[in-house]
Amino acid sequence: MSRVVVVVGATSGIGRATARAFAERGDHLVLAARATDTLTEVRAECADAEVLTVPTDINEPAALEALAGAAVDRFGRVDVWVHTAAVMVYGRFDEVPAPVFDQVVRTDLLGAASSVRVALRHFRAAGAGTVVLTGSVLGHISAPYLSAYVASKWGLQGLARAVQQELRDSPRIRLCLVNPGSVDTPVYQQAANYFGRIGRPPPPISRPERVARAIVDCVDRPRREVSVGRLNVVLRAGFTVLPGVYDVLVGPLMRLAGLSGQPVAAHDGSVFAPNPTGEAVRGGHLPDLRQLVSGSAGAINAALRRRFG
């Protein structure tokens, strides 16, 4: 039997790959994002499924309630709710304008919380359902120049854990958190920037299709948390067990591997409004992987020599 799957943030990156993955399964899709024209493109890419597109700004009051209502009106129910919508800003904390910082947190944390609230209301009435949130390895560690995103993902980690505890008396309602590391999506180019250099994902970089497969697998076999990324466990261990060494290394590595050499003037990116021309499944970062790995190794050695002689 086909499931009815809501995907919030369906026009780019992980969300777009996830929509395609569920479409290949023959599930019914309700796709939501801010960019109406891009939603039409994604609908065409999901030709194997019956698709409803609902232009949605998750920061607008009652927008997610309207999305759920549209899904129920069309398909009669919602079985799965996937939330992938996110924005980013690069810059030192004190140099990022407060409205931009607040909007990133509003979108990445409070928007996800609103998704969970709406989904659970429907799932409790139905007695079953699965929510999948996309977190990040940055929900367990930190990195400079991404303070708003890091704060949001740490908050999302706590929210997911608390809700999972509350759902222990409802075994047919599940909340899963998928935490990717670096992923080849356009979010880095779309990010607001007050650092002066365009961001990029540090290696190793996963394909968004890999994260999408993890999301689909969570619906088939629900788990509390799934990590996607070869170095996630190493990064978490270093952050926790060797915090001094981690803090020495993370700044140089971020400047080398997490920021390109391409200069950019300060701008708000897609934080307040979508940029449809920049939306795609992939961000085109994978071809530079070998060069970045080589440079990262050099940065680690240099930082360790400075710190420990």
XYZ file of C-alpha atoms in Angstrom:
309
model
C 0.000 0.000 0.000
C 1.361 3.421 -0.943
C 2.173 5.786 1.886
C 1.276 9.461 1.967
C 4.524 11.353 2.521
C 4.880 15.064 3.250
C 8.326 16.475 2.407
C 9.018 19.984 3.732
C 11.942 21.621 1.953
C 11.480 19.600 -1.222
C 13.045 21.905 -3.810
C 16.748 21.496 -3.124
C 19.435 19.230 -1.737
C 18.409 16.451 0.623
C 14.708 17.308 0.430
C 14.652 17.100 -3.362
C 16.581 13.823 -3.345
C 14.179 12.476 -0.714
C 11.147 13.377 -2.812
C 12.651 11.442 -5.727
C 13.438 8.461 -3.499
C 9.880 8.177 -2.175
C 8.503 8.663 -5.694
C 10.530 5.684 -6.887
C 8.788 3.654 -4.187
C 5.400 4.658 -5.576
C 4.359 6.627 -2.512
C 1.962 9.561 -2.724
C 3.814 12.831 -2.201
C 2.933 16.211 -0.764
C 5.844 18.521 -1.552
C 6.302 21.830 0.256
C 8.799 24.675 -0.136
C 8.858 28.424 -0.726
C 9.642 28.456 -4.470
C 6.515 27.705 -6.479
C 8.234 27.302 -9.853
C 10.853 24.937 -8.444
C 8.132 22.821 -6.853
C 6.714 22.361 -10.346
C 10.121 21.129 -11.531
C 10.373 18.634 -8.676
C 6.871 17.395 -9.379
C 7.946 16.595 -12.934
C 10.962 14.697 -11.574
C 8.644 12.539 -9.447
C 6.620 11.213 -12.373
C 6.336 7.742 -10.799
C 4.175 9.108 -7.989
C 0.966 11.001 -7.466
C 2.159 14.407 -6.305
C 0.557 17.429 -4.684
C 2.655 20.576 -4.445
C 1.884 23.165 -1.775
C 3.932 26.406 -1.738
C 4.775 26.841 1.939
C 6.835 29.247 4.011
C 7.265 27.439 7.312
C 7.735 30.744 9.134
C 4.289 31.997 8.161
C 1.604 31.474 10.835
C -0.643 28.476 10.131
C 1.295 27.564 6.953
C 2.118 24.063 8.140
C -1.437 23.480 9.362
C -2.619 24.451 5.898
C -0.085 22.050 4.378
C -1.355 19.165 6.488
C -4.935 20.084 5.628
C -4.136 20.058 1.919
C -2.535 16.628 2.259
C -5.567 15.195 4.054
C -7.994 16.797 1.588
C -6.121 15.200 -1.324
C -5.131 11.811 0.045
C -7.260 11.336 3.163
C -4.357 10.975 5.592
C -0.662 11.574 6.287
C 1.582 8.589 7.069
C 5.056 10.172 6.982
C 6.254 13.722 7.608
C 9.819 14.541 6.549
C 11.294 17.926 7.455
C 14.447 18.961 5.587
C 14.045 22.747 5.288
C 17.118 24.674 6.448
C 19.116 27.851 5.783
C 22.621 28.902 6.822
C 24.732 31.979 7.499
C 28.535 32.265 7.548
C 30.238 34.840 9.736
C 31.642 35.541 13.169
C 28.822 35.583 15.689
C 29.178 39.269 16.550
C 29.349 40.268 12.867
C 26.208 38.458 11.730
C 23.223 40.864 11.824
C 20.829 39.892 14.587
C 17.799 39.608 12.227
C 19.738 37.133 10.050
C 20.872 35.063 13.039
C 17.334 35.010 14.415
C 15.827 33.989 11.076
C 18.220 31.054 10.733
C 17.258 29.820 14.195
C 13.590 30.501 13.455
C 13.754 28.440 10.274
C 16.069 25.617 11.301
C 14.844 25.030 14.848
C 11.441 26.625 15.372
C 10.306 25.692 11.858
C 11.227 22.072 12.521
C 9.432 22.232 15.881
C 6.310 23.502 14.139
C 6.526 20.615 11.679
C 6.737 18.110 14.503
C 3.826 19.729 16.333
C 1.546 19.595 13.292
C 2.583 16.074 12.321
C 2.059 14.697 15.824
C -1.390 16.218 16.025
C -2.414 14.200 12.964
C -0.549 11.068 13.985
C -2.059 11.013 17.466
C -5.517 11.256 15.937
C -4.691 8.412 13.535
C -2.778 6.365 16.119
C 0.307 5.951 13.924
C 2.842 7.804 11.794
C 6.521 8.602 11.357
C 8.297 11.951 11.584
C 11.807 12.228 10.147
C 13.922 15.289 10.929
C 17.226 16.129 9.275
C 19.703 17.271 11.862
C 23.464 17.444 11.402
C 26.707 16.234 12.911
C 26.860 19.889 14.016
C 24.124 18.991 16.470
C 26.812 17.099 18.407
C 29.891 19.242 17.744
C 30.568 22.879 16.886
C 32.412 24.800 14.195
C 33.335 28.492 13.952
C 31.529 30.915 11.626
C 28.305 28.854 11.708
C 26.968 29.839 15.128
C 23.303 30.180 14.150
C 23.253 26.851 12.340
C 25.118 25.085 15.159
C 22.781 26.529 17.794
C 19.775 25.395 15.769
C 21.043 21.853 15.271
C 21.969 21.459 18.951
C 18.459 22.614 19.784
C 16.970 20.189 17.283
C 18.921 17.344 18.849
C 17.446 18.156 22.252
C 13.949 18.587 20.856
C 14.080 15.226 19.084
C 15.282 13.416 22.211
C 12.608 14.979 24.407
C 9.807 14.155 21.956
C 11.092 10.594 21.571
C 10.844 10.198 25.331
C 7.288 11.533 25.293
C 6.321 9.075 22.536
C 7.273 6.004 24.545
C 3.587 5.505 25.366
C 2.701 5.661 21.637
C 4.785 2.895 20.018
C 3.158 3.286 16.601
C 4.213 6.950 16.394
C 7.920 7.347 15.743
C 10.301 10.279 15.454
C 13.631 9.671 13.718
C 16.575 12.039 13.443
C 18.957 11.686 10.486
C 22.271 13.462 11.096
C 24.414 13.954 7.985
C 27.944 15.256 7.909
C 29.036 17.218 4.840
C 26.670 16.765 1.907
C 26.989 17.915 -1.701
C 24.012 20.309 -1.765
C 23.578 23.969 -2.786
C 22.932 25.137 0.796
C 26.505 26.438 1.134
C 26.251 28.707 -1.920
C 22.725 29.726 -0.896
C 23.798 30.680 2.608
C 23.924 34.230 3.874
C 27.513 35.358 4.176
C 29.251 37.911 6.379
C 32.666 36.273 6.377
C 33.770 37.379 2.922
C 34.444 33.913 1.485
C 31.920 31.518 -0.023
C 31.363 28.398 2.062
C 31.680 24.796 0.993
C 31.300 21.375 2.655
C 34.539 20.031 4.148
C 35.495 16.483 3.132
C 34.524 13.728 3.202
C 31.374 14.715 1.330
C 28.291 12.510 0.994
C 25.852 12.621 -1.892
C 22.351 13.836 -1.036
C 20.959 10.607 -2.478
C 22.745 8.706 0.289
C 21.024 10.800 2.939
C 17.705 10.357 1.142
C 18.144 6.575 1.264
C 18.760 6.821 5.009
C 15.544 8.811 5.413
C 13.499 6.265 3.452
C 15.107 3.461 5.449
C 14.118 5.202 8.687
C 10.510 5.098 7.576
C 10.804 1.389 6.766
C 12.774 0.612 9.946
C 12.356 3.493 12.423
C 15.333 4.305 14.654
C 15.898 7.179 17.053
C 18.987 8.513 15.298
C 20.956 7.678 12.158
C 24.355 9.146 11.287
C 25.376 9.604 7.642
C 29.049 10.426 7.132
C 32.293 8.496 7.507
C 33.920 10.926 9.962
C 30.922 11.763 12.128
C 31.893 9.358 14.899
C 35.518 10.543 14.832
C 34.494 14.198 15.021
C 32.132 13.553 17.918
C 34.793 11.597 19.792
C 37.398 14.317 19.281
C 34.993 17.049 20.360
C 34.110 15.167 23.548
C 37.322 13.388 24.543
C 39.972 15.860 23.327
C 38.257 19.254 23.383
C 41.523 21.206 23.570
C 42.979 19.512 20.503
C 39.665 19.793 18.687
C 39.495 23.544 19.297
C 43.072 24.013 18.078
C 42.332 22.206 14.815
C 38.782 23.205 13.988
C 39.489 26.858 13.138
C 42.316 26.247 10.625
C 40.452 23.316 9.111
C 37.272 25.330 8.753
C 39.068 28.187 7.044
C 40.857 25.808 4.694
C 38.280 23.119 3.939
C 34.969 24.767 4.901
C 35.512 28.068 3.110
C 36.534 28.570 -0.493
C 39.027 31.169 -1.648
C 36.318 32.934 -3.630
C 35.515 36.354 -2.150
C 31.927 37.483 -1.716
C 30.268 40.679 -0.534
C 28.009 40.529 2.513
C 24.527 39.308 1.620
C 21.455 37.606 3.103
C 21.443 34.624 0.741
C 18.232 32.619 0.857
C 17.612 33.271 4.548
C 14.591 35.539 4.014
C 13.516 34.607 0.484
C 14.153 31.660 -1.847
C 16.628 31.778 -4.706
C 15.115 29.373 -7.246
C 18.019 29.665 -9.680
C 20.328 28.158 -7.063
C 18.125 25.209 -6.137
C 19.171 21.712 -7.236
C 19.836 18.287 -5.780
C 23.621 18.661 -5.794
C 25.904 21.612 -5.187
C 28.823 20.543 -7.391
C 31.318 20.158 -4.543
C 32.469 16.590 -4.987
C 35.024 17.165 -7.817
C 37.276 19.101 -5.403
C 37.410 16.292 -2.833
C 41.004 15.090 -3.371
C 42.429 18.603 -3.297
C 40.589 19.415 -0.083
C 41.673 16.190 1.618
C 45.304 16.906 0.764
C 45.054 20.494 2.019
C 43.276 19.398 5.204
C 46.085 16.995 6.075
C 48.586 19.837 5.720
C 46.494 22.113 7.924
C 46.270 19.467 10.656
C 50.024 18.966 10.682
C 50.714 22.711 10.792
C 48.232 23.308 13.621
C 49.645 20.450 15.679
C 53.196 21.717 15.224
C 52.197 25.199 16.395
C 50.343 23.812 19.396
C 52.670 21.063 20.548
C 55.993 21.925 18.902
